[in-house]
Amino acid sequence: MIRRGARHRPPDTPLLYRAASVLLRYPDEAVLARLDDIETALPALTDPVDRDRLTTVTDHLRRLTPTEAAQAYVATFDHTRHRTLHLTYYRHGDTRARGMALLALKHSYRRAGHQPPDSELPDFLPLMLEFAALAPEPGRGVLRQCQAGLELLRQALHERSDPYAPVLDALCGRLPEPSRRERAAWRSLAAEGPPREQVGLEPFAPPEYLTSPMHTTPEAFTSGEGR
């Protein structure tokens, strides 16, 4: 377990979420074109540790060719479910409960006045971060609901010394300090993995949830702070 300081949520949290949302997307031309915008915005982060964390990732992406960046991203996030960016999988696996969790997330988006795109699952971390940047309070709620997934993804990235790990460090540091019971539950999930019930989600989630592509072009990155 990586030791870190007390959890905090400064006013610049929406900015951090916007930057992280871009950095955690598939590094196609649209994402790589946003690196200049991210680097211009990062000085507005008040925490120098978080600035350094995100700068480390932008510097890493700049050192790679587009092909190398794409290959590294796929190797990190697409070849194993232990490092998936779809956060409800960590707790629910391929079970009926995951279908309910996906529906609950979509309802949270709509209740806050946001329509999630049909092209992405509502638990796709970059999408959740976009929502949290636009709607800080409900966005914080959905991230808190998926905190187990965030922490397990963070742990998995550190286990392979992955260059994307600093982004997860920054994100987890903006959420409440977990309780002892939560930590114990996360250790069990890490040891045992998600539930193994192999059932379809069709009775519980719309068909488009089950066939949507993972990688889509992000919305234009802006450096303004959320309300």
JSON list of N, CA, C and O in Angstrom, two decimals, residues 10-66:
[
{"chain": "A", "resi": 10, "resn": "PRO", "atom": "N", "xyz": [-9.54, 20.37, -2.67]},
{"chain": "A", "resi": 10, "resn": "PRO", "atom": "CA", "xyz": [-9.43, 21.81, -2.89]},
{"chain": "A", "resi": 10, "resn": "PRO", "atom": "C", "xyz": [-10.28, 22.26, -4.07]},
{"chain": "A", "resi": 10, "resn": "PRO", "atom": "O", "xyz": [-10.78, 21.43, -4.84]},
{"chain": "A", "resi": 11, "resn": "PRO", "atom": "N", "xyz": [-10.46, 23.57, -4.23]},
{"chain": "A", "resi": 11, "resn": "PRO", "atom": "CA", "xyz": [-11.31, 24.07, -5.31]},
{"chain": "A", "resi": 11, "resn": "PRO", "atom": "C", "xyz": [-10.84, 23.71, -6.71]},
{"chain": "A", "resi": 11, "resn": "PRO", "atom": "O", "xyz": [-11.63, 23.79, -7.66]},
{"chain": "A", "resi": 12, "resn": "ASP", "atom": "N", "xyz": [-9.57, 23.34, -6.86]},
{"chain": "A", "resi": 12, "resn": "ASP", "atom": "CA", "xyz": [-9.07, 23.01, -8.20]},
{"chain": "A", "resi": 12, "resn": "ASP", "atom": "C", "xyz": [-9.36, 21.55, -8.59]},
{"chain": "A", "resi": 12, "resn": "ASP", "atom": "O", "xyz": [-8.90, 21.09, -9.64]},
{"chain": "A", "resi": 13, "resn": "THR", "atom": "N", "xyz": [-10.13, 20.82, -7.78]},
{"chain": "A", "resi": 13, "resn": "THR", "atom": "CA", "xyz": [-10.40, 19.42, -8.08]},
{"chain": "A", "resi": 13, "resn": "THR", "atom": "C", "xyz": [-11.05, 19.21, -9.45]},
{"chain": "A", "resi": 13, "resn": "THR", "atom": "O", "xyz": [-10.67, 18.29, -10.18]},
{"chain": "A", "resi": 14, "resn": "PRO", "atom": "N", "xyz": [-12.02, 20.05, -9.87]},
{"chain": "A", "resi": 14, "resn": "PRO", "atom": "CA", "xyz": [-12.57, 19.86, -11.22]},
{"chain": "A", "resi": 14, "resn": "PRO", "atom": "C", "xyz": [-11.51, 19.96, -12.32]},
{"chain": "A", "resi": 14, "resn": "PRO", "atom": "O", "xyz": [-11.58, 19.23, -13.32]},
{"chain": "A", "resi": 15, "resn": "LEU", "atom": "N", "xyz": [-10.54, 20.84, -12.14]},
{"chain": "A", "resi": 15, "resn": "LEU", "atom": "CA", "xyz": [-9.47, 20.95, -13.12]},
{"chain": "A", "resi": 15, "resn": "LEU", "atom": "C", "xyz": [-8.65, 19.67, -13.17]},
{"chain": "A", "resi": 15, "resn": "LEU", "atom": "O", "xyz": [-8.32, 19.16, -14.26]},
{"chain": "A", "resi": 16, "resn": "LEU", "atom": "N", "xyz": [-8.33, 19.13, -12.01]},
{"chain": "A", "resi": 16, "resn": "LEU", "atom": "CA", "xyz": [-7.58, 17.87, -11.98]},
{"chain": "A", "resi": 16, "resn": "LEU", "atom": "C", "xyz": [-8.38, 16.76, -12.67]},
{"chain": "A", "resi": 16, "resn": "LEU", "atom": "O", "xyz": [-7.82, 15.96, -13.43]},
{"chain": "A", "resi": 17, "resn": "TYR", "atom": "N", "xyz": [-9.69, 16.72, -12.41]},
{"chain": "A", "resi": 17, "resn": "TYR", "atom": "CA", "xyz": [-10.52, 15.69, -13.04]},
{"chain": "A", "resi": 17, "resn": "TYR", "atom": "C", "xyz": [-10.53, 15.83, -14.56]},
{"chain": "A", "resi": 17, "resn": "TYR", "atom": "O", "xyz": [-10.47, 14.84, -15.28]},
{"chain": "A", "resi": 18, "resn": "ARG", "atom": "N", "xyz": [-10.61, 17.08, -15.06]},
{"chain": "A", "resi": 18, "resn": "ARG", "atom": "CA", "xyz": [-10.61, 17.26, -16.51]},
{"chain": "A", "resi": 18, "resn": "ARG", "atom": "C", "xyz": [-9.30, 16.79, -17.13]},
{"chain": "A", "resi": 18, "resn": "ARG", "atom": "O", "xyz": [-9.29, 16.11, -18.16]},
{"chain": "A", "resi": 19, "resn": "ALA", "atom": "N", "xyz": [-8.19, 17.15, -16.50]},
{"chain": "A", "resi": 19, "resn": "ALA", "atom": "CA", "xyz": [-6.89, 16.73, -17.03]},
{"chain": "A", "resi": 19, "resn": "ALA", "atom": "C", "xyz": [-6.75, 15.21, -17.00]},
{"chain": "A", "resi": 19, "resn": "ALA", "atom": "O", "xyz": [-6.31, 14.58, -17.96]},
{"chain": "A", "resi": 20, "resn": "ALA", "atom": "N", "xyz": [-7.14, 14.60, -15.87]},
{"chain": "A", "resi": 20, "resn": "ALA", "atom": "CA", "xyz": [-7.04, 13.15, -15.74]},
{"chain": "A", "resi": 20, "resn": "ALA", "atom": "C", "xyz": [-7.94, 12.44, -16.74]},
{"chain": "A", "resi": 20, "resn": "ALA", "atom": "O", "xyz": [-7.57, 11.38, -17.27]},
{"chain": "A", "resi": 21, "resn": "SER", "atom": "N", "xyz": [-9.11, 13.00, -17.01]},
{"chain": "A", "resi": 21, "resn": "SER", "atom": "CA", "xyz": [-10.03, 12.40, -17.97]},
{"chain": "A", "resi": 21, "resn": "SER", "atom": "C", "xyz": [-9.38, 12.28, -19.34]},
{"chain": "A", "resi": 21, "resn": "SER", "atom": "O", "xyz": [-9.53, 11.27, -20.03]},
{"chain": "A", "resi": 22, "resn": "VAL", "atom": "N", "xyz": [-8.66, 13.30, -19.75]},
{"chain": "A", "resi": 22, "resn": "VAL", "atom": "CA", "xyz": [-7.99, 13.27, -21.05]},
{"chain": "A", "resi": 22, "resn": "VAL", "atom": "C", "xyz": [-6.82, 12.28, -21.01]},
{"chain": "A", "resi": 22, "resn": "VAL", "atom": "O", "xyz": [-6.66, 11.45, -21.91]},
{"chain": "A", "resi": 23, "resn": "LEU", "atom": "N", "xyz": [-6.01, 12.34, -19.97]},
{"chain": "A", "resi": 23, "resn": "LEU", "atom": "CA", "xyz": [-4.82, 11.50, -19.90]},
{"chain": "A", "resi": 23, "resn": "LEU", "atom": "C", "xyz": [-5.15, 10.01, -19.85]},
{"chain": "A", "resi": 23, "resn": "LEU", "atom": "O", "xyz": [-4.34, 9.18, -20.28]},
{"chain": "A", "resi": 24, "resn": "LEU", "atom": "N", "xyz": [-6.32, 9.65, -19.34]},
{"chain": "A", "resi": 24, "resn": "LEU", "atom": "CA", "xyz": [-6.69, 8.24, -19.21]},
{"chain": "A", "resi": 24, "resn": "LEU", "atom": "C", "xyz": [-7.45, 7.71, -20.42]},
{"chain": "A", "resi": 24, "resn": "LEU", "atom": "O", "xyz": [-7.89, 6.56, -20.40]},
{"chain": "A", "resi": 25, "resn": "ARG", "atom": "N", "xyz": [-7.57, 8.51, -21.45]},
{"chain": "A", "resi": 25, "resn": "ARG", "atom": "CA", "xyz": [-8.21, 8.03, -22.68]},
{"chain": "A", "resi": 25, "resn": "ARG", "atom": "C", "xyz": [-7.17, 7.46, -23.63]},
{"chain": "A", "resi": 25, "resn": "ARG", "atom": "O", "xyz": [-5.97, 7.76, -23.53]},
{"chain": "A", "resi": 26, "resn": "TYR", "atom": "N", "xyz": [-7.67, 6.66, -24.55]},
{"chain": "A", "resi": 26, "resn": "TYR", "atom": "CA", "xyz": [-6.80, 6.10, -25.58]},
{"chain": "A", "resi": 26, "resn": "TYR", "atom": "C", "xyz": [-6.07, 7.22, -26.30]},
{"chain": "A", "resi": 26, "resn": "TYR", "atom": "O", "xyz": [-6.70, 8.17, -26.78]},
{"chain": "A", "resi": 27, "resn": "PRO", "atom": "N", "xyz": [-4.74, 7.17, -26.37]},
{"chain": "A", "resi": 27, "resn": "PRO", "atom": "CA", "xyz": [-3.96, 8.30, -26.88]},
{"chain": "A", "resi": 27, "resn": "PRO", "atom": "C", "xyz": [-3.95, 8.39, -28.41]},
{"chain": "A", "resi": 27, "resn": "PRO", "atom": "O", "xyz": [-2.91, 8.23, -29.07]},
{"chain": "A", "resi": 28, "resn": "ASP", "atom": "N", "xyz": [-5.11, 8.70, -28.95]},
{"chain": "A", "resi": 28, "resn": "ASP", "atom": "CA", "xyz": [-5.19, 8.95, -30.39]},
{"chain": "A", "resi": 28, "resn": "ASP", "atom": "C", "xyz": [-4.77, 10.38, -30.66]},
{"chain": "A", "resi": 28, "resn": "ASP", "atom": "O", "xyz": [-4.31, 11.11, -29.78]},
{"chain": "A", "resi": 29, "resn": "GLU", "atom": "N", "xyz": [-4.91, 10.82, -31.91]},
{"chain": "A", "resi": 29, "resn": "GLU", "atom": "CA", "xyz": [-4.47, 12.17, -32.27]},
{"chain": "A", "resi": 29, "resn": "GLU", "atom": "C", "xyz": [-5.19, 13.24, -31.46]},
{"chain": "A", "resi": 29, "resn": "GLU", "atom": "O", "xyz": [-4.59, 14.25, -31.07]},
{"chain": "A", "resi": 30, "resn": "ALA", "atom": "N", "xyz": [-6.49, 13.04, -31.22]},
{"chain": "A", "resi": 30, "resn": "ALA", "atom": "CA", "xyz": [-7.26, 14.04, -30.49]},
{"chain": "A", "resi": 30, "resn": "ALA", "atom": "C", "xyz": [-6.75, 14.20, -29.06]},
{"chain": "A", "resi": 30, "resn": "ALA", "atom": "O", "xyz": [-6.65, 15.31, -28.54]},
{"chain": "A", "resi": 31, "resn": "VAL", "atom": "N", "xyz": [-6.42, 13.08, -28.41]},
{"chain": "A", "resi": 31, "resn": "VAL", "atom": "CA", "xyz": [-5.92, 13.15, -27.04]},
{"chain": "A", "resi": 31, "resn": "VAL", "atom": "C", "xyz": [-4.52, 13.76, -27.01]},
{"chain": "A", "resi": 31, "resn": "VAL", "atom": "O", "xyz": [-4.23, 14.65, -26.19]},
{"chain": "A", "resi": 32, "resn": "LEU", "atom": "N", "xyz": [-3.64, 13.32, -27.89]},
{"chain": "A", "resi": 32, "resn": "LEU", "atom": "CA", "xyz": [-2.27, 13.85, -27.89]},
{"chain": "A", "resi": 32, "resn": "LEU", "atom": "C", "xyz": [-2.25, 15.34, -28.21]},
{"chain": "A", "resi": 32, "resn": "LEU", "atom": "O", "xyz": [-1.38, 16.07, -27.72]},
{"chain": "A", "resi": 33, "resn": "ALA", "atom": "N", "xyz": [-3.23, 15.78, -28.99]},
{"chain": "A", "resi": 33, "resn": "ALA", "atom": "CA", "xyz": [-3.31, 17.21, -29.30]},
{"chain": "A", "resi": 33, "resn": "ALA", "atom": "C", "xyz": [-3.70, 18.04, -28.09]},
{"chain": "A", "resi": 33, "resn": "ALA", "atom": "O", "xyz": [-3.53, 19.27, -28.10]},
{"chain": "A", "resi": 34, "resn": "ARG", "atom": "N", "xyz": [-4.24, 17.42, -27.06]},
{"chain": "A", "resi": 34, "resn": "ARG", "atom": "CA", "xyz": [-4.67, 18.13, -25.87]},
{"chain": "A", "resi": 34, "resn": "ARG", "atom": "C", "xyz": [-3.56, 18.27, -24.82]},
{"chain": "A", "resi": 34, "resn": "ARG", "atom": "O", "xyz": [-3.75, 18.90, -23.79]},
{"chain": "A", "resi": 35, "resn": "LEU", "atom": "N", "xyz": [-2.41, 17.66, -25.06]},
{"chain": "A", "resi": 35, "resn": "LEU", "atom": "CA", "xyz": [-1.34, 17.72, -24.06]},
{"chain": "A", "resi": 35, "resn": "LEU", "atom": "C", "xyz": [-0.87, 19.15, -23.81]},
{"chain": "A", "resi": 35, "resn": "LEU", "atom": "O", "xyz": [-0.57, 19.51, -22.67]},
{"chain": "A", "resi": 36, "resn": "ASP", "atom": "N", "xyz": [-0.81, 19.96, -24.86]},
{"chain": "A", "resi": 36, "resn": "ASP", "atom": "CA", "xyz": [-0.42, 21.36, -24.66]},
{"chain": "A", "resi": 36, "resn": "ASP", "atom": "C", "xyz": [-1.41, 22.07, -23.75]},
{"chain": "A", "resi": 36, "resn": "ASP", "atom": "O", "xyz": [-1.01, 22.85, -22.86]},
{"chain": "A", "resi": 37, "resn": "ASP", "atom": "N", "xyz": [-2.70, 21.83, -23.96]},
{"chain": "A", "resi": 37, "resn": "ASP", "atom": "CA", "xyz": [-3.72, 22.47, -23.12]},
{"chain": "A", "resi": 37, "resn": "ASP", "atom": "C", "xyz": [-3.59, 22.02, -21.66]},
{"chain": "A", "resi": 37, "resn": "ASP", "atom": "O", "xyz": [-3.73, 22.82, -20.73]},
{"chain": "A", "resi": 38, "resn": "ILE", "atom": "N", "xyz": [-3.32, 20.73, -21.47]},
{"chain": "A", "resi": 38, "resn": "ILE", "atom": "CA", "xyz": [-3.18, 20.23, -20.10]},
{"chain": "A", "resi": 38, "resn": "ILE", "atom": "C", "xyz": [-1.97, 20.88, -19.43]},
{"chain": "A", "resi": 38, "resn": "ILE", "atom": "O", "xyz": [-2.06, 21.35, -18.29]},
{"chain": "A", "resi": 39, "resn": "GLU", "atom": "N", "xyz": [-0.86, 20.91, -20.13]},
{"chain": "A", "resi": 39, "resn": "GLU", "atom": "CA", "xyz": [0.35, 21.49, -19.53]},
{"chain": "A", "resi": 39, "resn": "GLU", "atom": "C", "xyz": [0.17, 22.97, -19.22]},
{"chain": "A", "resi": 39, "resn": "GLU", "atom": "O", "xyz": [0.70, 23.48, -18.24]},
{"chain": "A", "resi": 40, "resn": "THR", "atom": "N", "xyz": [-0.59, 23.67, -20.05]},
{"chain": "A", "resi": 40, "resn": "THR", "atom": "CA", "xyz": [-0.86, 25.08, -19.78]},
{"chain": "A", "resi": 40, "resn": "THR", "atom": "C", "xyz": [-1.73, 25.24, -18.54]},
{"chain": "A", "resi": 40, "resn": "THR", "atom": "O", "xyz": [-1.57, 26.20, -17.77]},
{"chain": "A", "resi": 41, "resn": "ALA", "atom": "N", "xyz": [-2.64, 24.28, -18.30]},
{"chain": "A", "resi": 41, "resn": "ALA", "atom": "CA", "xyz": [-3.57, 24.38, -17.18]},
{"chain": "A", "resi": 41, "resn": "ALA", "atom": "C", "xyz": [-2.97, 23.90, -15.86]},
{"chain": "A", "resi": 41, "resn": "ALA", "atom": "O", "xyz": [-3.39, 24.35, -14.78]},
{"chain": "A", "resi": 42, "resn": "LEU", "atom": "N", "xyz": [-1.99, 23.00, -15.89]},
{"chain": "A", "resi": 42, "resn": "LEU", "atom": "CA", "xyz": [-1.50, 22.37, -14.67]},
{"chain": "A", "resi": 42, "resn": "LEU", "atom": "C", "xyz": [-0.95, 23.35, -13.63]},
{"chain": "A", "resi": 42, "resn": "LEU", "atom": "O", "xyz": [-1.09, 23.09, -12.43]},
{"chain": "A", "resi": 43, "resn": "PRO", "atom": "N", "xyz": [-0.31, 24.47, -14.00]},
{"chain": "A", "resi": 43, "resn": "PRO", "atom": "CA", "xyz": [0.15, 25.39, -12.95]},
{"chain": "A", "resi": 43, "resn": "PRO", "atom": "C", "xyz": [-0.96, 25.91, -12.04]},
{"chain": "A", "resi": 43, "resn": "PRO", "atom": "O", "xyz": [-0.67, 26.37, -10.93]},
{"chain": "A", "resi": 44, "resn": "ALA", "atom": "N", "xyz": [-2.21, 25.81, -12.48]},
{"chain": "A", "resi": 44, "resn": "ALA", "atom": "CA", "xyz": [-3.32, 26.26, -11.64]},
{"chain": "A", "resi": 44, "resn": "ALA", "atom": "C", "xyz": [-3.64, 25.27, -10.53]},
{"chain": "A", "resi": 44, "resn": "ALA", "atom": "O", "xyz": [-4.39, 25.61, -9.61]},
{"chain": "A", "resi": 45, "resn": "LEU", "atom": "N", "xyz": [-3.09, 24.06, -10.58]},
{"chain": "A", "resi": 45, "resn": "LEU", "atom": "CA", "xyz": [-3.27, 23.12, -9.47]},
{"chain": "A", "resi": 45, "resn": "LEU", "atom": "C", "xyz": [-2.45, 23.60, -8.28]},
{"chain": "A", "resi": 45, "resn": "LEU", "atom": "O", "xyz": [-1.25, 23.84, -8.39]},
{"chain": "A", "resi": 46, "resn": "THR", "atom": "N", "xyz": [-3.10, 23.70, -7.14]},
{"chain": "A", "resi": 46, "resn": "THR", "atom": "CA", "xyz": [-2.43, 24.26, -5.97]},
{"chain": "A", "resi": 46, "resn": "THR", "atom": "C", "xyz": [-1.49, 23.27, -5.29]},
{"chain": "A", "resi": 46, "resn": "THR", "atom": "O", "xyz": [-0.57, 23.68, -4.59]},
{"chain": "A", "resi": 47, "resn": "ASP", "atom": "N", "xyz": [-1.73, 21.99, -5.48]},
{"chain": "A", "resi": 47, "resn": "ASP", "atom": "CA", "xyz": [-0.91, 20.97, -4.83]},
{"chain": "A", "resi": 47, "resn": "ASP", "atom": "C", "xyz": [0.27, 20.63, -5.74]},
{"chain": "A", "resi": 47, "resn": "ASP", "atom": "O", "xyz": [0.08, 20.06, -6.82]},
{"chain": "A", "resi": 48, "resn": "PRO", "atom": "N", "xyz": [1.50, 20.94, -5.34]},
{"chain": "A", "resi": 48, "resn": "PRO", "atom": "CA", "xyz": [2.65, 20.66, -6.20]},
{"chain": "A", "resi": 48, "resn": "PRO", "atom": "C", "xyz": [2.85, 19.17, -6.46]},
{"chain": "A", "resi": 48, "resn": "PRO", "atom": "O", "xyz": [3.38, 18.78, -7.50]},
{"chain": "A", "resi": 49, "resn": "VAL", "atom": "N", "xyz": [2.42, 18.33, -5.51]},
{"chain": "A", "resi": 49, "resn": "VAL", "atom": "CA", "xyz": [2.55, 16.88, -5.72]},
{"chain": "A", "resi": 49, "resn": "VAL", "atom": "C", "xyz": [1.66, 16.44, -6.87]},
{"chain": "A", "resi": 49, "resn": "VAL", "atom": "O", "xyz": [2.08, 15.66, -7.74]},
{"chain": "A", "resi": 50, "resn": "ASP", "atom": "N", "xyz": [0.42, 16.94, -6.90]},
{"chain": "A", "resi": 50, "resn": "ASP", "atom": "CA", "xyz": [-0.48, 16.58, -7.99]},
{"chain": "A", "resi": 50, "resn": "ASP", "atom": "C", "xyz": [0.01, 17.16, -9.32]},
{"chain": "A", "resi": 50, "resn": "ASP", "atom": "O", "xyz": [-0.12, 16.52, -10.37]},
{"chain": "A", "resi": 51, "resn": "ARG", "atom": "N", "xyz": [0.54, 18.36, -9.30]},
{"chain": "A", "resi": 51, "resn": "ARG", "atom": "CA", "xyz": [1.11, 18.92, -10.53]},
{"chain": "A", "resi": 51, "resn": "ARG", "atom": "C", "xyz": [2.22, 18.01, -11.06]},
{"chain": "A", "resi": 51, "resn": "ARG", "atom": "O", "xyz": [2.28, 17.72, -12.25]},
{"chain": "A", "resi": 52, "resn": "ASP", "atom": "N", "xyz": [3.09, 17.58, -10.17]},
{"chain": "A", "resi": 52, "resn": "ASP", "atom": "CA", "xyz": [4.18, 16.71, -10.60]},
{"chain": "A", "resi": 52, "resn": "ASP", "atom": "C", "xyz": [3.67, 15.37, -11.12]},
{"chain": "A", "resi": 52, "resn": "ASP", "atom": "O", "xyz": [4.21, 14.82, -12.08]},
{"chain": "A", "resi": 53, "resn": "ARG", "atom": "N", "xyz": [2.62, 14.85, -10.46]},
{"chain": "A", "resi": 53, "resn": "ARG", "atom": "CA", "xyz": [2.07, 13.57, -10.90]},
{"chain": "A", "resi": 53, "resn": "ARG", "atom": "C", "xyz": [1.55, 13.64, -12.33]},
{"chain": "A", "resi": 53, "resn": "ARG", "atom": "O", "xyz": [1.88, 12.79, -13.17]},
{"chain": "A", "resi": 54, "resn": "LEU", "atom": "N", "xyz": [0.77, 14.65, -12.62]},
{"chain": "A", "resi": 54, "resn": "LEU", "atom": "CA", "xyz": [0.20, 14.75, -13.97]},
{"chain": "A", "resi": 54, "resn": "LEU", "atom": "C", "xyz": [1.26, 15.15, -14.98]},
{"chain": "A", "resi": 54, "resn": "LEU", "atom": "O", "xyz": [1.22, 14.71, -16.14]},
{"chain": "A", "resi": 55, "resn": "THR", "atom": "N", "xyz": [2.21, 15.97, -14.57]},
{"chain": "A", "resi": 55, "resn": "THR", "atom": "CA", "xyz": [3.30, 16.34, -15.48]},
{"chain": "A", "resi": 55, "resn": "THR", "atom": "C", "xyz": [4.12, 15.11, -15.86]},
{"chain": "A", "resi": 55, "resn": "THR", "atom": "O", "xyz": [4.57, 14.97, -17.01]},
{"chain": "A", "resi": 56, "resn": "THR", "atom": "N", "xyz": [4.31, 14.22, -14.91]},
{"chain": "A", "resi": 56, "resn": "THR", "atom": "CA", "xyz": [5.04, 12.98, -15.20]},
{"chain": "A", "resi": 56, "resn": "THR", "atom": "C", "xyz": [4.37, 12.20, -16.33]},
{"chain": "A", "resi": 56, "resn": "THR", "atom": "O", "xyz": [5.05, 11.66, -17.22]},
{"chain": "A", "resi": 57, "resn": "VAL", "atom": "N", "xyz": [3.03, 12.17, -16.33]},
{"chain": "A", "resi": 57, "resn": "VAL", "atom": "CA", "xyz": [2.31, 11.41, -17.35]},
{"chain": "A", "resi": 57, "resn": "VAL", "atom": "C", "xyz": [2.35, 12.14, -18.69]},
{"chain": "A", "resi": 57, "resn": "VAL", "atom": "O", "xyz": [2.55, 11.51, -19.74]},
{"chain": "A", "resi": 58, "resn": "THR", "atom": "N", "xyz": [2.17, 13.45, -18.70]},
{"chain": "A", "resi": 58, "resn": "THR", "atom": "CA", "xyz": [2.25, 14.17, -19.97]},
{"chain": "A", "resi": 58, "resn": "THR", "atom": "C", "xyz": [3.65, 14.05, -20.56]},
{"chain": "A", "resi": 58, "resn": "THR", "atom": "O", "xyz": [3.80, 13.87, -21.78]},
{"chain": "A", "resi": 59, "resn": "ASP", "atom": "N", "xyz": [4.67, 14.14, -19.72]},
{"chain": "A", "resi": 59, "resn": "ASP", "atom": "CA", "xyz": [6.05, 13.98, -20.22]},
{"chain": "A", "resi": 59, "resn": "ASP", "atom": "C", "xyz": [6.26, 12.58, -20.80]},
{"chain": "A", "resi": 59, "resn": "ASP", "atom": "O", "xyz": [6.92, 12.42, -21.84]},
{"chain": "A", "resi": 60, "resn": "HIS", "atom": "N", "xyz": [5.71, 11.58, -20.13]},
{"chain": "A", "resi": 60, "resn": "HIS", "atom": "CA", "xyz": [5.82, 10.21, -20.63]},
{"chain": "A", "resi": 60, "resn": "HIS", "atom": "C", "xyz": [5.19, 10.08, -22.02]},
{"chain": "A", "resi": 60, "resn": "HIS", "atom": "O", "xyz": [5.81, 9.50, -22.93]},
{"chain": "A", "resi": 61, "resn": "LEU", "atom": "N", "xyz": [4.00, 10.63, -22.19]},
{"chain": "A", "resi": 61, "resn": "LEU", "atom": "CA", "xyz": [3.33, 10.53, -23.49]},
{"chain": "A", "resi": 61, "resn": "LEU", "atom": "C", "xyz": [4.10, 11.28, -24.57]},
{"chain": "A", "resi": 61, "resn": "LEU", "atom": "O", "xyz": [4.14, 10.84, -25.73]},
{"chain": "A", "resi": 62, "resn": "ARG", "atom": "N", "xyz": [4.72, 12.37, -24.22]},
{"chain": "A", "resi": 62, "resn": "ARG", "atom": "CA", "xyz": [5.48, 13.13, -25.21]},
{"chain": "A", "resi": 62, "resn": "ARG", "atom": "C", "xyz": [6.74, 12.39, -25.67]},
{"chain": "A", "resi": 62, "resn": "ARG", "atom": "O", "xyz": [7.22, 12.61, -26.78]},
{"chain": "A", "resi": 63, "resn": "ARG", "atom": "N", "xyz": [7.27, 11.55, -24.81]},
{"chain": "A", "resi": 63, "resn": "ARG", "atom": "CA", "xyz": [8.48, 10.81, -25.18]},
{"chain": "A", "resi": 63, "resn": "ARG", "atom": "C", "xyz": [8.20, 9.66, -26.15]},
{"chain": "A", "resi": 63, "resn": "ARG", "atom": "O", "xyz": [9.13, 9.12, -26.75]},
{"chain": "A", "resi": 64, "resn": "LEU", "atom": "N", "xyz": [6.94, 9.29, -26.27]},
{"chain": "A", "resi": 64, "resn": "LEU", "atom": "CA", "xyz": [6.57, 8.16, -27.13]},
{"chain": "A", "resi": 64, "resn": "LEU", "atom": "C", "xyz": [6.07, 8.63, -28.48]},
{"chain": "A", "resi": 64, "resn": "LEU", "atom": "O", "xyz": [5.53, 9.73, -28.62]},
{"chain": "A", "resi": 65, "resn": "THR", "atom": "N", "xyz": [6.25, 7.81, -29.49]},
{"chain": "A", "resi": 65, "resn": "THR", "atom": "CA", "xyz": [5.59, 8.06, -30.76]},
{"chain": "A", "resi": 65, "resn": "THR", "atom": "C", "xyz": [4.11, 7.74, -30.58]},
{"chain": "A", "resi": 65, "resn": "THR", "atom": "O", "xyz": [3.73, 7.03, -29.65]},
{"chain": "A", "resi": 66, "resn": "PRO", "atom": "N", "xyz": [3.23, 8.25, -31.45]},
{"chain": "A", "resi": 66, "resn": "PRO", "atom": "CA", "xyz": [1.81, 7.91, -31.32]},
{"chain": "A", "resi": 66, "resn": "PRO", "atom": "C", "xyz": [1.56, 6.40, -31.30]},
{"chain": "A", "resi": 66, "resn": "PRO", "atom": "O", "xyz": [0.71, 5.91, -30.54]}
]
